[in-house]
PDB file of N, CA and C in Angstrom:
ATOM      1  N   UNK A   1      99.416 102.440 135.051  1.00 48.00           N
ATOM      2  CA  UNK A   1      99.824 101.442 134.069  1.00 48.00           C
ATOM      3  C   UNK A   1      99.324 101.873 132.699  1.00 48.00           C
ATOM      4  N   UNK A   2      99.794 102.059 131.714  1.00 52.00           N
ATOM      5  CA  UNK A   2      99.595 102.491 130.150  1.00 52.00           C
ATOM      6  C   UNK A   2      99.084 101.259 129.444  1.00 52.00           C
ATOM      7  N   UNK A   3      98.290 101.943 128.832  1.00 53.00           N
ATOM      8  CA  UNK A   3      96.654 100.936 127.968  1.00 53.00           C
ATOM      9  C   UNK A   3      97.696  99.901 127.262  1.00 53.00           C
ATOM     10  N   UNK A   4      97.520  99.204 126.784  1.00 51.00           N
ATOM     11  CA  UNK A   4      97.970  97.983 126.188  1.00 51.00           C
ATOM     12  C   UNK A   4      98.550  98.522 124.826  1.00 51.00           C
ATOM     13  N   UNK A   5      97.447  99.339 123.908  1.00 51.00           N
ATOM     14  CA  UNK A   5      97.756  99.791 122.596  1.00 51.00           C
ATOM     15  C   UNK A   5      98.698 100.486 122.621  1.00 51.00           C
ATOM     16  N   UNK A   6      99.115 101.475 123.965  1.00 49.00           N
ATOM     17  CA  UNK A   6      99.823 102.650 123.670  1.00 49.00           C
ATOM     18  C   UNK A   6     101.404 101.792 124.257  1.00 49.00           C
ATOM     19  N   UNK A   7     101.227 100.896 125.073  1.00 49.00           N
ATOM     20  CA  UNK A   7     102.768 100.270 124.751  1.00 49.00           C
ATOM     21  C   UNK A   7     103.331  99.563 123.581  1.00 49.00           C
ATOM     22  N   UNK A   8     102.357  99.204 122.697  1.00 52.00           N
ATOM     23  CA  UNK A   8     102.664  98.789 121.657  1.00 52.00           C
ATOM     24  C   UNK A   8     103.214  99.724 120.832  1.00 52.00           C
ATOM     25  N   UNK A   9     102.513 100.762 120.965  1.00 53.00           N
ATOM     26  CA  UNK A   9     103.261 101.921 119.956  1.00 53.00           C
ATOM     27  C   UNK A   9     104.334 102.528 120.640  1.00 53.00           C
ATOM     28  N   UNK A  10     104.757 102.559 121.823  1.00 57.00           N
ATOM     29  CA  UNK A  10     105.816 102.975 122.854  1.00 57.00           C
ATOM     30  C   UNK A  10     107.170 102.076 122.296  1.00 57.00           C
ATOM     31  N   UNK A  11     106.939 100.965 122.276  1.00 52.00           N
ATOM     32  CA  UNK A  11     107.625  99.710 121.761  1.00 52.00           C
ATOM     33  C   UNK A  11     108.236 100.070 119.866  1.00 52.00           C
ATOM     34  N   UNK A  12     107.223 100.244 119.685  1.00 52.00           N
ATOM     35  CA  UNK A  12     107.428 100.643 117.606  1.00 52.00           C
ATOM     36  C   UNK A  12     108.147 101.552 117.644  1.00 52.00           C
ATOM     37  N   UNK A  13     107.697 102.448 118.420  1.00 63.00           N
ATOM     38  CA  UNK A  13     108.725 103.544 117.744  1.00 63.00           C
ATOM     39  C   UNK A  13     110.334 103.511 118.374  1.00 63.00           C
ATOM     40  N   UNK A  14     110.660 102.897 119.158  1.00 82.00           N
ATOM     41  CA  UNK A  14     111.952 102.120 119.454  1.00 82.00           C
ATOM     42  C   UNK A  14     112.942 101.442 118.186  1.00 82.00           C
ATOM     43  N   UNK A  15     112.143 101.254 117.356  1.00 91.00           N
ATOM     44  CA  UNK A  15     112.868 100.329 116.252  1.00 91.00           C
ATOM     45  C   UNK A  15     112.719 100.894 114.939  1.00 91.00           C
ATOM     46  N   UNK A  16     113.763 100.584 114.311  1.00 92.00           N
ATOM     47  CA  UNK A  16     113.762 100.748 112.449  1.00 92.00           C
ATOM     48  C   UNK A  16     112.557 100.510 111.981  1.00 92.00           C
ATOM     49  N   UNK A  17     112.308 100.978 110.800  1.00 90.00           N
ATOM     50  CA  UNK A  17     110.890 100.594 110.237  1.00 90.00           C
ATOM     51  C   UNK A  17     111.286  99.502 109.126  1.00 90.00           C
ATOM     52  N   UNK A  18     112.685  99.562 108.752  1.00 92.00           N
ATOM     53  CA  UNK A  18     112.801  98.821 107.525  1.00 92.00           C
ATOM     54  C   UNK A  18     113.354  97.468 108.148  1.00 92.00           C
ATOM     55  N   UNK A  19     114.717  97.732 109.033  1.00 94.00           N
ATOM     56  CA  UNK A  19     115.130  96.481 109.512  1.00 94.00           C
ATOM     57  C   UNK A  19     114.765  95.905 111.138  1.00 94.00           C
ATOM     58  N   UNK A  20     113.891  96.809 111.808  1.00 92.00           N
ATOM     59  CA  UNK A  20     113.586  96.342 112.744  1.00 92.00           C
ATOM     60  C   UNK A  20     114.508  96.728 114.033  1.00 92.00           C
ATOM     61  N   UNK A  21     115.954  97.248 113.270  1.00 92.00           N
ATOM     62  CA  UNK A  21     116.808  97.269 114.592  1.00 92.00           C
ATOM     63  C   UNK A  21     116.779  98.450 115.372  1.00 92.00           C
ATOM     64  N   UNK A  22     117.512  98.517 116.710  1.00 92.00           N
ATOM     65  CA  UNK A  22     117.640  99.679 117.757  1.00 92.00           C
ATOM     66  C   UNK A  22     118.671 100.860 117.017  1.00 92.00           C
ATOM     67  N   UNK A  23     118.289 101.360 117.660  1.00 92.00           N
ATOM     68  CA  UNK A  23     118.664 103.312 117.113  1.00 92.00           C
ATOM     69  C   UNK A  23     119.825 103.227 118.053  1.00 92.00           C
ATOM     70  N   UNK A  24     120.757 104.452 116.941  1.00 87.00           N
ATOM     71  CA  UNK A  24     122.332 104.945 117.853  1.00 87.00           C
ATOM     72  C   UNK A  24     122.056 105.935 118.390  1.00 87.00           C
ATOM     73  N   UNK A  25     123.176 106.548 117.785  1.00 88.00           N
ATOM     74  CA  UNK A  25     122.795 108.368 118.555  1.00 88.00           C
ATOM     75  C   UNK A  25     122.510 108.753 117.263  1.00 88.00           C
ATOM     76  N   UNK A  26     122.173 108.410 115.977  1.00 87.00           N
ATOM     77  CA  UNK A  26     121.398 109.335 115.367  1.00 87.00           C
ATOM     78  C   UNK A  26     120.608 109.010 114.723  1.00 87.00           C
ATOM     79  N   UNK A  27     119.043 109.480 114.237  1.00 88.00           N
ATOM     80  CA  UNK A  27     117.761 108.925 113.728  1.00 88.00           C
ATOM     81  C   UNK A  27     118.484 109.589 112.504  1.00 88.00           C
ATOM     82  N   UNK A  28     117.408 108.712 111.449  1.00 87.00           N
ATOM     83  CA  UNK A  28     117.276 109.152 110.247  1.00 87.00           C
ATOM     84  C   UNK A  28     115.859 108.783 110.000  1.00 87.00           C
ATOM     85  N   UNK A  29     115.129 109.893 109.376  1.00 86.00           N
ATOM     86  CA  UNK A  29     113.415 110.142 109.202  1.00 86.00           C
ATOM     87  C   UNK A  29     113.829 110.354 107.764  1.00 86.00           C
ATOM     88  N   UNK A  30     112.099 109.862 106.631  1.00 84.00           N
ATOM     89  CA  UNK A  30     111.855 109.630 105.927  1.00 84.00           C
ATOM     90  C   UNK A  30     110.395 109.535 106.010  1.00 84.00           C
ATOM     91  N   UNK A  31     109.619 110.952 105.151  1.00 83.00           N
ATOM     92  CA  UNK A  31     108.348 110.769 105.565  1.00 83.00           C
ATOM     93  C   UNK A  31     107.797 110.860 107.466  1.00 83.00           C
ATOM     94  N   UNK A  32     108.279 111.001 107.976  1.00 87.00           N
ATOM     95  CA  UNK A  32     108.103 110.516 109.761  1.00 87.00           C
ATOM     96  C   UNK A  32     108.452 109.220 109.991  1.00 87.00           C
ATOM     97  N   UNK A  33     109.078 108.866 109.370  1.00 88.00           N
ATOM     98  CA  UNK A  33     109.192 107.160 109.499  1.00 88.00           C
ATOM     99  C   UNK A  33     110.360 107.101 109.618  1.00 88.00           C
ATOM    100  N   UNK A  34     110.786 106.562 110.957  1.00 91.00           N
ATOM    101  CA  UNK A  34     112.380 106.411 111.778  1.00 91.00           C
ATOM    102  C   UNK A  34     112.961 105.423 111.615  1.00 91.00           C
ATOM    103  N   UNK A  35     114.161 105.339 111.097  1.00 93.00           N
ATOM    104  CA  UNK A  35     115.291 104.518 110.262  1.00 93.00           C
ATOM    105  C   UNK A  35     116.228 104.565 111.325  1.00 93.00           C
ATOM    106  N   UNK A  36     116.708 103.335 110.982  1.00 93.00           N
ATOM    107  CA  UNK A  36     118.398 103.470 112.126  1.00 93.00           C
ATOM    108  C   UNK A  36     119.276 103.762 111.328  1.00 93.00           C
ATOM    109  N   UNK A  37     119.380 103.959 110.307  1.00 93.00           N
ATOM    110  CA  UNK A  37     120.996 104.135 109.699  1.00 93.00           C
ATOM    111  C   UNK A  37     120.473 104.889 108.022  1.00 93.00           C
ATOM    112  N   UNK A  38     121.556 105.287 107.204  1.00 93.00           N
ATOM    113  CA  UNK A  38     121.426 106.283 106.056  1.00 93.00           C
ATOM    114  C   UNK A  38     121.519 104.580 104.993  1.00 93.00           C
ATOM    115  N   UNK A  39     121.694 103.739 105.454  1.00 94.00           N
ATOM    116  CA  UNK A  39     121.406 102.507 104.266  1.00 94.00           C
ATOM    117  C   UNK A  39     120.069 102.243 104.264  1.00 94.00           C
ATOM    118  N   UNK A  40     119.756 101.997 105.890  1.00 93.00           N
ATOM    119  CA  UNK A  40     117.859 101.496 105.881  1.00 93.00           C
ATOM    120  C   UNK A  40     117.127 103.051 104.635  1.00 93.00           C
ATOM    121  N   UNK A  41     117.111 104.119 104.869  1.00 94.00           N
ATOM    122  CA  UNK A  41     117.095 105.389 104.292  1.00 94.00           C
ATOM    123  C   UNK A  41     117.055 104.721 103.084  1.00 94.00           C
ATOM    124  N   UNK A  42     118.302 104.580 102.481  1.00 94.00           N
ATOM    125  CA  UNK A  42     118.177 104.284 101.042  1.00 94.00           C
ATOM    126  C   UNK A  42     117.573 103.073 100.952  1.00 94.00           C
ATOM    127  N   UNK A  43     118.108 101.968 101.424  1.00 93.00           N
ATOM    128  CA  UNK A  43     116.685 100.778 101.098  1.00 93.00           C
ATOM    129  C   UNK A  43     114.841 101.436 100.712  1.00 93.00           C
ATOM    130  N   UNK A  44     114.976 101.817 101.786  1.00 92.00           N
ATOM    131  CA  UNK A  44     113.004 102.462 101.798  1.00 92.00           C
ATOM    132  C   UNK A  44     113.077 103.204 100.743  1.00 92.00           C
ATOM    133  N   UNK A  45     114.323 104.447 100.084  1.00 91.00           N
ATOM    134  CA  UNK A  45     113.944 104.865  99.084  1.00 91.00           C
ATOM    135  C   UNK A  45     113.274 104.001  98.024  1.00 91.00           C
ATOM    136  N   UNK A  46     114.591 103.256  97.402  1.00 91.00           N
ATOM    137  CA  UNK A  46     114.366 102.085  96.565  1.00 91.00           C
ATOM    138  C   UNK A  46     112.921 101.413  96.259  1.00 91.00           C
ATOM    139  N   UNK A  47     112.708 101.293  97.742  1.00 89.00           N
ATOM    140  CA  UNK A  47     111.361  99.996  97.782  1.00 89.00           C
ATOM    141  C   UNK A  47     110.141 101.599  96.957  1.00 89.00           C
ATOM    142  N   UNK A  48     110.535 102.749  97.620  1.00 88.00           N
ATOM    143  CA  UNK A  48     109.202 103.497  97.421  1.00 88.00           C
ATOM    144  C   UNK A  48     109.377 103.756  95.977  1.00 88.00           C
ATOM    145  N   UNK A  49     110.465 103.456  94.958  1.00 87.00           N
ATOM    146  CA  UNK A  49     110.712 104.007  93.725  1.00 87.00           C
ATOM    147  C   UNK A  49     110.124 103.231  92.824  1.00 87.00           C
ATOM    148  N   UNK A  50     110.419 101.502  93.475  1.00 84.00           N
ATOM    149  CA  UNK A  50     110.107 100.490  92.814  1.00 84.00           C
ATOM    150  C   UNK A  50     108.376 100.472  92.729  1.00 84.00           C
ATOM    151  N   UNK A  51     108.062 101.028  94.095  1.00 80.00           N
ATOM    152  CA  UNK A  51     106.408 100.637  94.074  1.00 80.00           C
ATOM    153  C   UNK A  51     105.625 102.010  92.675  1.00 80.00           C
ATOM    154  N   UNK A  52     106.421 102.621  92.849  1.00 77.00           N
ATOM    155  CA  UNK A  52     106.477 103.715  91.574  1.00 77.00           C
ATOM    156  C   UNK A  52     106.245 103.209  90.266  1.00 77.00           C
ATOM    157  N   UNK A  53     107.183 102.769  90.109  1.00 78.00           N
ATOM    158  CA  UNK A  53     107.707 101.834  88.810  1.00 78.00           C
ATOM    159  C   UNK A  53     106.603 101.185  88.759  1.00 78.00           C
ATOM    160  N   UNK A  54     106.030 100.278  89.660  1.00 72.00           N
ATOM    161  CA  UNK A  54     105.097  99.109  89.016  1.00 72.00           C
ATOM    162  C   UNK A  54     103.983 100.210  89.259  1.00 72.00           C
ATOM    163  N   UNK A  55     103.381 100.828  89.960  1.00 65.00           N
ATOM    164  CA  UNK A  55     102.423 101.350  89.837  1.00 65.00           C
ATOM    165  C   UNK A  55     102.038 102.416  87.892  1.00 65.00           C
ATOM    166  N   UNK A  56     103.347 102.398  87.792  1.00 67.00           N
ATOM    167  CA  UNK A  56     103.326 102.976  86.175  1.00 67.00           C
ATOM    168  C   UNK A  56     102.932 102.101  84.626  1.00 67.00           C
ATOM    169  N   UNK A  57     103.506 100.833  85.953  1.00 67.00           N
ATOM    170  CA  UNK A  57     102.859  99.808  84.398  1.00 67.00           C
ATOM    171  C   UNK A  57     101.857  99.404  84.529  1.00 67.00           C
ATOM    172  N   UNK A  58     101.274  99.518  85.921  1.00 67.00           N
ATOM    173  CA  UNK A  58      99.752  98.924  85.991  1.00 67.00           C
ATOM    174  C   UNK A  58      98.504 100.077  85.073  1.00 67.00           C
ATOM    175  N   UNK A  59      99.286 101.577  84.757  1.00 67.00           N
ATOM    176  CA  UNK A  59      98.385 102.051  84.496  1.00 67.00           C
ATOM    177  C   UNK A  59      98.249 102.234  82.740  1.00 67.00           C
ATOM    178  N   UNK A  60      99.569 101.789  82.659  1.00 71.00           N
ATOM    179  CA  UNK A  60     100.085 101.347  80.601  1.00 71.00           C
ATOM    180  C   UNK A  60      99.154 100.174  80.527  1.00 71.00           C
ATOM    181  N   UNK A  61      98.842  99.427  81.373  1.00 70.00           N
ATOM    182  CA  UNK A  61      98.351  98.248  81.050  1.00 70.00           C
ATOM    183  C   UNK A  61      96.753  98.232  81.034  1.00 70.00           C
ATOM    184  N   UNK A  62      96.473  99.054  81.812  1.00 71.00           N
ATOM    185  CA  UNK A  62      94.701  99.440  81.523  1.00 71.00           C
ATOM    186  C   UNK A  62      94.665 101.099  81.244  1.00 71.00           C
ATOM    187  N   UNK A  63      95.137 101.454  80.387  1.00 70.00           N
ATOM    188  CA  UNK A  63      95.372 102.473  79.628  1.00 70.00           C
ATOM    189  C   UNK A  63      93.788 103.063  79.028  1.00 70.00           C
ATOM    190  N   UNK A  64      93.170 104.531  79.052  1.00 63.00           N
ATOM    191  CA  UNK A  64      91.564 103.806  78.192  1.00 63.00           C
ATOM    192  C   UNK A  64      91.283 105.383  77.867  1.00 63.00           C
ATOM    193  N   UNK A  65      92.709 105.650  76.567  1.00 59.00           N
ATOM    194  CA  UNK A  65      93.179 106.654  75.993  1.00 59.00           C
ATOM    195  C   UNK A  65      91.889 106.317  74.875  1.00 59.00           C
ATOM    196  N   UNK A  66      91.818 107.134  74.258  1.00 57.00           N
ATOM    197  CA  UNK A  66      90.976 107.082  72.780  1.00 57.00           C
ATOM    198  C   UNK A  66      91.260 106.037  71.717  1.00 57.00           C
ATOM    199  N   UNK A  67      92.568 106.083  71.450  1.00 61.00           N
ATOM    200  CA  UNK A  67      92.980 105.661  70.501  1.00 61.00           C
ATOM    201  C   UNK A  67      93.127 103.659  70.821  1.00 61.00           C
ATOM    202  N   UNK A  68      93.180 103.597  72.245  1.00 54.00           N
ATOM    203  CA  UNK A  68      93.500 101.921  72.373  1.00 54.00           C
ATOM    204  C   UNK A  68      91.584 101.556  72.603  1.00 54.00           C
ATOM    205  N   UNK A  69      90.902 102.423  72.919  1.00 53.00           N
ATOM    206  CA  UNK A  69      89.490 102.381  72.557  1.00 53.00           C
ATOM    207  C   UNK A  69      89.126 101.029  71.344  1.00 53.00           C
ATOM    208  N   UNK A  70      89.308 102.674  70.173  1.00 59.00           N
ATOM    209  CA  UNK A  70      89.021 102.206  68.869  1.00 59.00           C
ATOM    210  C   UNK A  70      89.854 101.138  68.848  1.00 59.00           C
ATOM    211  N   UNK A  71      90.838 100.521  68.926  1.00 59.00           N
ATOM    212  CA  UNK A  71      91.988  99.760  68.689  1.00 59.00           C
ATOM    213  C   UNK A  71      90.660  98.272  69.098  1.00 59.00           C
ATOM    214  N   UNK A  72      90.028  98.515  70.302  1.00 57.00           N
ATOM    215  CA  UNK A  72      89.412  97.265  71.235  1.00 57.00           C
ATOM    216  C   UNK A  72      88.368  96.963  70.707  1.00 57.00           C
ATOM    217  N   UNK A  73      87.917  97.981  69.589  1.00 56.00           N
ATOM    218  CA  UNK A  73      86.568  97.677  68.849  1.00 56.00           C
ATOM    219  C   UNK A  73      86.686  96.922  67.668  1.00 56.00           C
TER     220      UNK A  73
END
């Protein structure tokens, strides 16, 4: 009988990562991360572009260049 944890992961990797659903006859990987279809694919792109995006303004926003220094003094 297989440990408890390892059916859980037996189980995961059965399914989409983005929408959850069952696989056809063909995977689509991203990173190692198994997609059912070339839309889930582009969804996850998106989401990883967007987390991009905000991760760019979080760093405009505590910025601690020289010049916004002097600016704070």
């Amino acid at each position: 009988m297989p440990n408890s944890s390892e059916s859980l992961r037996l189980g995961r990797t059965t399914r989409c990562a983005v929408c959850d659903g069952k696989f056809g006859l063909v995977r689509h990987y991203s990173w190692r991360t198994p997609l059912c279809s070339r839309k889930c694919f582009d969804r996850l792109k998106a989401r990883r572009q967007s987390d991009r995006n905000w991760m760019g303004w979080f760093q405009i926003a505590f910025d601690q260049s020289p010049e916004n220094r002097a600016r704070a003094s």
